mmCIF file of C-alpha atoms and ligand atoms in Angstrom:
data_model
loop_
_atom_site.group_PDB
_atom_site.id
_atom_site.type_symbol
_atom_site.label_atom_id
_atom_site.label_comp_id
_atom_site.label_asym_id
_atom_site.label_seq_id
_atom_site.Cartn_x
_atom_site.Cartn_y
_atom_site.Cartn_z
ATOM 1 C CA MET S 1154 -12.357 -27.012 14.742
ATOM 2 C CA GLN S 1155 -15.532 -28.853 13.651
ATOM 3 C CA ALA S 1156 -17.269 -25.772 12.366
ATOM 4 C CA TRP S 1157 -14.550 -25.549 9.677
ATOM 5 C CA THR S 1158 -14.845 -26.983 6.163
ATOM 6 C CA GLY S 1159 -11.666 -26.674 4.164
ATOM 7 C CA GLY S 1160 -11.373 -25.876 0.467
ATOM 8 C CA GLU S 1161 -8.457 -25.089 -1.790
ATOM 9 C CA ARG S 1162 -4.984 -23.884 -0.777
ATOM 10 C CA LEU S 1163 -4.550 -20.149 -1.435
ATOM 11 C CA HIS S 1164 -0.975 -19.689 -0.367
ATOM 12 C CA LEU S 1165 2.027 -21.744 0.625
ATOM 13 C CA GLY S 1166 4.872 -19.588 1.971
ATOM 14 C CA ALA S 1167 7.899 -20.092 4.162
ATOM 15 C CA GLU S 1168 5.956 -19.084 7.310
ATOM 16 C CA ALA S 1169 2.382 -20.014 6.665
ATOM 17 C CA GLU S 1170 -0.101 -22.068 4.643
ATOM 18 C CA VAL S 1171 -3.460 -20.413 3.889
ATOM 19 C CA ILE S 1172 -6.517 -22.485 2.960
ATOM 20 C CA SER S 1173 -9.888 -21.161 1.892
ATOM 21 C CA GLY S 1174 -13.048 -22.659 3.412
ATOM 22 C CA SER S 1175 -16.087 -21.883 5.438
ATOM 23 C CA TRP S 1176 -16.620 -21.477 9.164
ATOM 24 C CA HIS S 1177 -20.228 -21.871 10.360
ATOM 25 C CA GLY S 1178 -21.198 -21.251 6.745
ATOM 26 C CA ARG S 1179 -19.251 -18.009 6.424
ATOM 27 C CA SER S 1180 -16.479 -17.478 3.946
ATOM 28 C CA ALA S 1181 -13.216 -17.997 5.880
ATOM 29 C CA ILE S 1182 -9.540 -18.799 5.630
ATOM 30 C CA LEU S 1183 -7.367 -20.996 7.836
ATOM 31 C CA LYS S 1184 -3.815 -19.714 8.355
ATOM 32 C CA LYS S 1185 -1.551 -22.383 9.681
ATOM 33 C CA ARG S 1186 2.053 -21.605 10.647
ATOM 34 C CA ARG S 1187 4.545 -24.045 9.195
ATOM 35 C CA PRO S 1188 7.450 -25.485 11.098
ATOM 36 C CA ARG S 1189 10.765 -24.047 9.936
ATOM 37 C CA GLY S 1190 13.064 -26.978 9.516
ATOM 38 C CA TRP S 1191 16.330 -25.091 9.873
ATOM 39 C CA ARG S 1192 15.474 -23.716 13.339
ATOM 40 C CA HIS S 1193 15.809 -25.643 16.576
ATOM 41 C CA PRO S 1194 12.308 -27.092 17.257
ATOM 42 C CA ASP S 1195 12.011 -25.434 20.707
ATOM 43 C CA LEU S 1196 13.031 -22.045 19.376
ATOM 44 C CA ASP S 1197 10.750 -22.509 16.406
ATOM 45 C CA ALA S 1198 7.777 -23.376 18.631
ATOM 46 C CA SER S 1199 8.361 -20.378 20.850
ATOM 47 C CA LEU S 1200 8.776 -17.975 17.917
ATOM 48 C CA THR S 1201 5.634 -19.386 16.282
ATOM 49 C CA ARG S 1202 3.732 -18.890 19.501
ATOM 50 C CA LYS S 1203 5.004 -15.341 19.915
ATOM 51 C CA ARG S 1204 4.037 -14.300 16.380
ATOM 52 C CA MET S 1205 0.640 -15.999 16.565
ATOM 53 C CA THR S 1206 -0.195 -14.404 19.906
ATOM 54 C CA ASN S 1207 0.860 -11.046 18.491
ATOM 55 C CA GLU S 1208 -1.228 -11.439 15.393
ATOM 56 C CA ILE S 1209 -4.307 -12.575 17.341
ATOM 57 C CA LYS S 1210 -4.026 -9.998 20.112
ATOM 58 C CA LEU S 1211 -3.454 -6.972 17.911
ATOM 59 C CA THR S 1212 -5.872 -8.009 15.150
ATOM 60 C CA ILE S 1213 -8.656 -8.456 17.684
ATOM 61 C CA TRP S 1214 -7.836 -5.142 19.323
ATOM 62 C CA LEU S 1215 -7.894 -3.334 16.000
ATOM 63 C CA ALA S 1216 -11.113 -4.969 14.877
ATOM 64 C CA SER S 1217 -12.719 -3.875 18.144
ATOM 65 C CA ARG S 1218 -11.661 -0.302 17.268
ATOM 66 C CA GLY S 1219 -13.235 -0.559 13.818
ATOM 67 C CA ALA S 1220 -9.901 -0.622 11.991
ATOM 68 C CA PRO S 1221 -9.724 -2.429 8.657
ATOM 69 C CA VAL S 1222 -8.474 -5.919 9.588
ATOM 70 C CA PRO S 1223 -10.169 -9.334 9.179
ATOM 71 C CA ALA S 1224 -12.323 -10.641 12.035
ATOM 72 C CA ILE S 1225 -10.678 -13.563 13.884
ATOM 73 C CA TRP S 1226 -13.162 -16.351 14.534
ATOM 74 C CA ASP S 1227 -11.188 -19.247 16.044
ATOM 75 C CA VAL S 1228 -7.713 -20.034 17.234
ATOM 76 C CA ASP S 1229 -5.900 -23.308 17.904
ATOM 77 C CA MET S 1230 -2.537 -22.741 19.568
ATOM 78 C CA GLU S 1231 -1.599 -26.431 19.488
ATOM 79 C CA GLU S 1232 -2.124 -26.595 15.745
ATOM 80 C CA ALA S 1233 -0.686 -23.094 15.325
ATOM 81 C CA SER S 1234 -3.740 -22.125 13.278
ATOM 82 C CA ILE S 1235 -6.131 -19.226 13.061
ATOM 83 C CA ILE S 1236 -9.538 -19.087 11.344
ATOM 84 C CA MET S 1237 -10.505 -15.639 10.124
ATOM 85 C CA GLU S 1238 -12.864 -13.818 7.884
ATOM 86 C CA ARG S 1239 -11.930 -14.202 4.240
ATOM 87 C CA ILE S 1240 -11.379 -10.828 2.544
ATOM 88 C CA GLU S 1241 -12.762 -11.145 -0.972
ATOM 89 C CA GLY S 1242 -10.401 -9.362 -3.254
ATOM 90 C CA ARG S 1243 -6.753 -9.251 -4.245
ATOM 91 C CA PRO S 1244 -3.455 -8.127 -2.729
ATOM 92 C CA LEU S 1245 -2.345 -4.596 -3.625
ATOM 93 C CA ILE S 1246 0.690 -6.002 -5.432
ATOM 94 C CA GLU S 1247 -1.593 -7.640 -8.069
ATOM 95 C CA VAL S 1248 -3.838 -4.621 -8.389
ATOM 96 C CA LEU S 1249 -0.782 -2.418 -9.055
ATOM 97 C CA HIS S 1250 0.796 -4.927 -11.472
ATOM 98 C CA SER S 1251 -2.385 -5.180 -13.493
ATOM 99 C CA ASN S 1252 -2.765 -1.413 -13.536
ATOM 100 C CA GLU S 1253 -6.207 -1.435 -11.975
ATOM 101 C CA HIS S 1254 -5.497 1.196 -9.381
ATOM 102 C CA ASP S 1255 -6.508 4.814 -9.283
ATOM 103 C CA GLU S 1256 -5.816 7.741 -6.934
ATOM 104 C CA GLU S 1257 -8.749 6.870 -4.669
ATOM 105 C CA LEU S 1258 -7.371 3.390 -4.098
ATOM 106 C CA LEU S 1259 -3.963 4.583 -2.986
ATOM 107 C CA ILE S 1260 -5.567 7.253 -0.721
ATOM 108 C CA SER S 1261 -7.643 4.518 0.893
ATOM 109 C CA VAL S 1262 -4.450 2.487 1.491
ATOM 110 C CA GLY S 1263 -3.031 5.489 3.372
ATOM 111 C CA LYS S 1264 -6.158 5.834 5.448
ATOM 112 C CA ALA S 1265 -6.110 2.125 6.360
ATOM 113 C CA ILE S 1266 -2.497 2.387 7.565
ATOM 114 C CA ARG S 1267 -3.307 5.496 9.538
ATOM 115 C CA GLU S 1268 -6.160 3.688 11.250
ATOM 116 C CA LEU S 1269 -3.649 1.227 12.651
ATOM 117 C CA HIS S 1270 -1.280 3.975 13.696
ATOM 118 C CA ARG S 1271 -4.074 6.016 15.318
ATOM 119 C CA ASN S 1272 -4.676 2.932 17.485
ATOM 120 C CA ALA S 1273 -1.018 2.750 18.436
ATOM 121 C CA VAL S 1274 -0.237 -0.308 16.335
ATOM 122 C CA ASN S 1275 2.712 -0.543 14.035
ATOM 123 C CA HIS S 1276 2.191 -3.153 11.321
ATOM 124 C CA GLY S 1277 5.806 -4.230 11.064
ATOM 125 C CA ASP S 1278 5.602 -5.796 7.588
ATOM 126 C CA LEU S 1279 3.818 -3.370 5.302
ATOM 127 C CA SER S 1280 4.420 -5.007 1.934
ATOM 128 C CA THR S 1281 1.996 -4.838 -0.978
ATOM 129 C CA ASN S 1282 1.227 -8.549 -0.276
ATOM 130 C CA ASN S 1283 -0.116 -7.742 3.151
ATOM 131 C CA ILE S 1284 -2.590 -5.073 1.934
ATOM 132 C CA LEU S 1285 -5.710 -6.626 0.469
ATOM 133 C CA ILE S 1286 -8.111 -4.694 -1.655
ATOM 134 C CA ASN S 1287 -11.654 -5.886 -1.098
ATOM 135 C CA SER S 1288 -14.656 -5.879 -3.457
ATOM 136 C CA ASN S 1289 -15.642 -2.348 -2.309
ATOM 137 C CA ARG S 1290 -12.051 -1.203 -3.208
ATOM 138 C CA ASP S 1291 -11.212 -0.612 0.464
ATOM 139 C CA ALA S 1292 -7.832 -1.619 1.852
ATOM 140 C CA VAL S 1293 -7.691 -4.292 4.560
ATOM 141 C CA LEU S 1294 -4.433 -4.993 6.388
ATOM 142 C CA ILE S 1295 -3.475 -8.594 7.153
ATOM 143 C CA ASP S 1296 -0.515 -10.545 8.554
ATOM 144 C CA LEU S 1297 0.112 -8.824 11.875
ATOM 145 C CA GLY S 1298 2.614 -11.349 13.229
ATOM 146 C CA LEU S 1299 5.325 -8.729 13.400
ATOM 147 C CA ALA S 1300 3.084 -5.919 14.624
ATOM 148 C CA THR S 1301 3.793 -4.060 17.853
ATOM 149 C CA ARG S 1302 2.152 -1.586 20.127
ATOM 150 C CA GLU S 1303 3.989 1.656 19.358
ATOM 151 C CA TYR S 1304 4.111 5.199 20.679
ATOM 152 C CA ASP S 1305 7.418 6.466 19.216
ATOM 153 C CA LEU S 1306 7.509 8.481 16.035
ATOM 154 C CA GLU S 1307 10.449 6.501 14.697
ATOM 155 C CA GLY S 1308 8.532 3.155 14.652
ATOM 156 C CA PHE S 1309 5.633 4.602 12.693
ATOM 157 C CA GLY S 1310 8.019 6.427 10.340
ATOM 158 C CA ILE S 1311 9.786 3.132 9.639
ATOM 159 C CA ASP S 1312 6.476 1.399 9.004
ATOM 160 C CA LEU S 1313 5.758 3.934 6.243
ATOM 161 C CA HIS S 1314 9.333 3.777 4.980
ATOM 162 C CA VAL S 1315 9.097 0.028 4.377
ATOM 163 C CA LEU S 1316 6.070 0.536 2.154
ATOM 164 C CA HIS S 1317 7.751 3.449 0.382
ATOM 165 C CA GLU S 1318 10.818 1.325 -0.451
ATOM 166 C CA ILE S 1319 8.624 -1.528 -1.765
ATOM 167 C CA LEU S 1320 6.544 0.816 -3.968
ATOM 168 C CA ARG S 1321 9.737 2.325 -5.329
ATOM 169 C CA ALA S 1322 11.485 -0.961 -5.996
ATOM 170 C CA SER S 1323 8.616 -3.180 -7.139
ATOM 171 C CA HIS S 1324 6.195 -0.687 -8.714
ATOM 172 C CA PRO S 1325 8.310 2.107 -10.221
ATOM 173 C CA SER S 1326 5.784 2.631 -13.006
ATOM 174 C CA VAL S 1327 3.159 3.653 -10.527
ATOM 175 C CA LYS S 1328 4.142 7.283 -10.365
ATOM 176 C CA GLY S 1329 3.518 9.241 -7.153
ATOM 177 C CA ALA S 1330 2.097 6.189 -5.394
ATOM 178 C CA MET S 1331 3.598 7.101 -1.995
ATOM 179 C CA ASP S 1332 2.439 10.696 -2.236
ATOM 180 C CA LEU S 1333 -1.122 9.449 -2.630
ATOM 181 C CA VAL S 1334 -0.774 7.032 0.291
ATOM 182 C CA LEU S 1335 0.529 9.938 2.451
ATOM 183 C CA LYS S 1336 -2.350 12.103 1.263
ATOM 184 C CA GLY S 1337 -4.794 9.505 2.649
ATOM 185 C CA TYR S 1338 -2.684 9.071 5.771
ATOM 186 C CA LEU S 1339 -2.882 12.828 6.523
ATOM 187 C CA ALA S 1340 -6.536 13.124 5.438
ATOM 188 C CA LEU S 1341 -7.760 10.732 8.129
ATOM 189 C CA ASP S 1342 -6.490 13.023 10.930
ATOM 190 C CA GLU S 1343 -8.145 15.974 9.190
ATOM 191 C CA GLU S 1344 -11.416 14.044 9.162
ATOM 192 C CA LEU S 1345 -11.234 12.549 12.647
ATOM 193 C CA GLY S 1346 -9.106 15.107 14.567
ATOM 194 C CA ASN S 1347 -6.113 14.169 16.730
ATOM 195 C CA PRO S 1348 -5.769 10.505 17.794
ATOM 196 C CA GLU S 1349 -7.157 9.493 21.170
ATOM 197 C CA ALA S 1350 -5.011 7.955 23.919
ATOM 198 C CA ALA S 1351 -4.509 4.231 23.557
ATOM 199 C CA PRO S 1352 -3.510 1.866 26.428
ATOM 200 C CA GLY S 1353 0.052 2.955 27.048
ATOM 201 C CA GLY S 1354 0.065 6.498 25.721
ATOM 202 C CA MET S 1355 -0.700 8.928 22.951
ATOM 203 C CA PRO S 1356 -0.144 7.902 19.341
ATOM 204 C CA PRO S 1357 1.597 10.689 17.424
ATOM 205 C CA LYS S 1358 -0.212 12.896 14.912
ATOM 206 C CA ALA S 1359 -0.121 12.012 11.238
ATOM 207 C CA ILE S 1360 1.762 15.191 10.287
ATOM 208 C CA GLU S 1361 4.535 14.338 12.764
ATOM 209 C CA VAL S 1362 4.868 10.799 11.408
ATOM 210 C CA VAL S 1363 5.106 12.081 7.809
ATOM 211 C CA LYS S 1364 7.818 14.566 8.861
ATOM 212 C CA ARG S 1365 9.737 11.741 10.501
ATOM 213 C CA LEU S 1366 9.401 9.657 7.366
ATOM 214 C CA GLU S 1367 10.985 12.531 5.417
ATOM 215 C CA GLN S 1368 13.890 12.592 7.908
ATOM 216 C CA ILE S 1369 14.305 8.815 7.643
ATOM 217 C CA MET S 1370 14.401 9.130 3.811
ATOM 218 C CA LYS S 1371 17.165 11.755 4.046
ATOM 219 C CA ARG S 1372 19.099 9.643 6.461
ATOM 220 C CA VAL S 1373 18.887 6.649 4.117
ATOM 221 C CA ARG S 1374 20.017 8.768 1.170
ATOM 222 C CA TYR S 1375 23.124 10.017 3.020
ATOM 223 C CA HIS S 1376 24.105 6.803 4.677
ATOM 224 C CA GLY S 1377 22.643 4.320 2.235
ATOM 225 C CA GLY S 1378 21.126 1.952 4.721
HETATM 226 N N1 ATP V 162 -8.127 -12.965 5.697
HETATM 227 C C1 ATP V 162 -7.707 -13.263 4.438
HETATM 228 N N2 ATP V 162 -8.538 -13.168 3.403
HETATM 229 C C2 ATP V 162 -8.143 -13.490 2.128
HETATM 230 N N3 ATP V 162 -6.871 -13.861 1.826
HETATM 231 C C3 ATP V 162 -5.971 -13.975 2.840
HETATM 232 C C4 ATP V 162 -6.363 -13.657 4.186
HETATM 233 N N4 ATP V 162 -5.247 -13.821 4.974
HETATM 234 C C5 ATP V 162 -4.269 -14.235 4.149
HETATM 235 N N5 ATP V 162 -4.700 -14.300 2.855
HETATM 236 C C6 ATP V 162 -3.863 -14.677 1.667
HETATM 237 O O1 ATP V 162 -2.804 -15.485 2.081
HETATM 238 C C7 ATP V 162 -1.536 -14.860 1.847
HETATM 239 C C8 ATP V 162 -0.591 -15.179 2.979
HETATM 240 O O2 ATP V 162 -1.120 -14.750 4.221
HETATM 241 P P1 ATP V 162 -0.237 -13.951 5.280
HETATM 242 O O3 ATP V 162 0.309 -12.732 4.628
HETATM 243 O O4 ATP V 162 -1.084 -13.748 6.501
HETATM 244 O O5 ATP V 162 0.915 -15.030 5.614
HETATM 245 P P2 ATP V 162 2.491 -14.876 5.671
HETATM 246 O O6 ATP V 162 2.869 -14.825 7.108
HETATM 247 O O7 ATP V 162 2.933 -13.718 4.796
HETATM 248 O O8 ATP V 162 3.002 -16.158 5.057
HETATM 249 P P3 ATP V 162 4.470 -16.430 4.367
HETATM 250 O O9 ATP V 162 5.425 -15.591 5.170
HETATM 251 O O10 ATP V 162 4.634 -17.896 4.551
HETATM 252 O O11 ATP V 162 4.340 -15.992 2.920
HETATM 253 C C9 ATP V 162 -1.883 -13.401 1.722
HETATM 254 O O12 ATP V 162 -0.920 -12.663 1.018
HETATM 255 C C10 ATP V 162 -3.234 -13.415 1.104
HETATM 256 O O13 ATP V 162 -3.136 -13.555 -0.306
HETATM 257 MG MG1 MG V 163 2.153 -11.880 4.286
#
């Protein structure tokens, strides 16, 4: 990866290390998956490969559809690393904690999620760390290692439910946050009409996903899980 010039480390987590830098002179990041010591090395390598392939395949597909994800510029499977466009901005978790959000921002988060779902992709890990807010105050979704192609209502409903639980637990002072996210989620179908067929089938309508989310929330309240 000669076109790459590395800079400072932005993140060191259990799964990945993220380094800022430039790629052919453009602002980029390098995401390198870390070996997980407690797993058998063969299993670890195959899991790493699976998640990386997922992330690359679905991120590229979404970018080609104009959905808000970073552009992927280079991949090294041996090194388990990906070079992608750097999104200038901050994760939603920080924006919420520092109280710099407004209604528009949460609506744009809902629209960004709906763009994935309209293209039959379930994010799989919708935490407020994996939603970046760029300098235009638009939401960009990252970290698609657990994403899947999805056509069932339940999968999309669970994707929204994960974010709902995180907003409730980690950001209780942000009142009505999920309602605004859902407002944006529904608004995109009003703007663009029903989703088009994706390879594999028809993604469900936004209104159906939101109804399913409400059912999931009731289920969780009754059964606590
Ligand atoms: N394209 C990007 N532009 C700017 N920052 C990024 C980009 N991708 C990742 N980051 C930063 O690096 C952090 C970690 O990246 P990512 O979420 O993809 O890894 P992860 O799989 O969650 O890693 P771990 O599980 O080890 O925490 C993000 O929360 C974000 O702050
Ligand atoms: Mg992440």
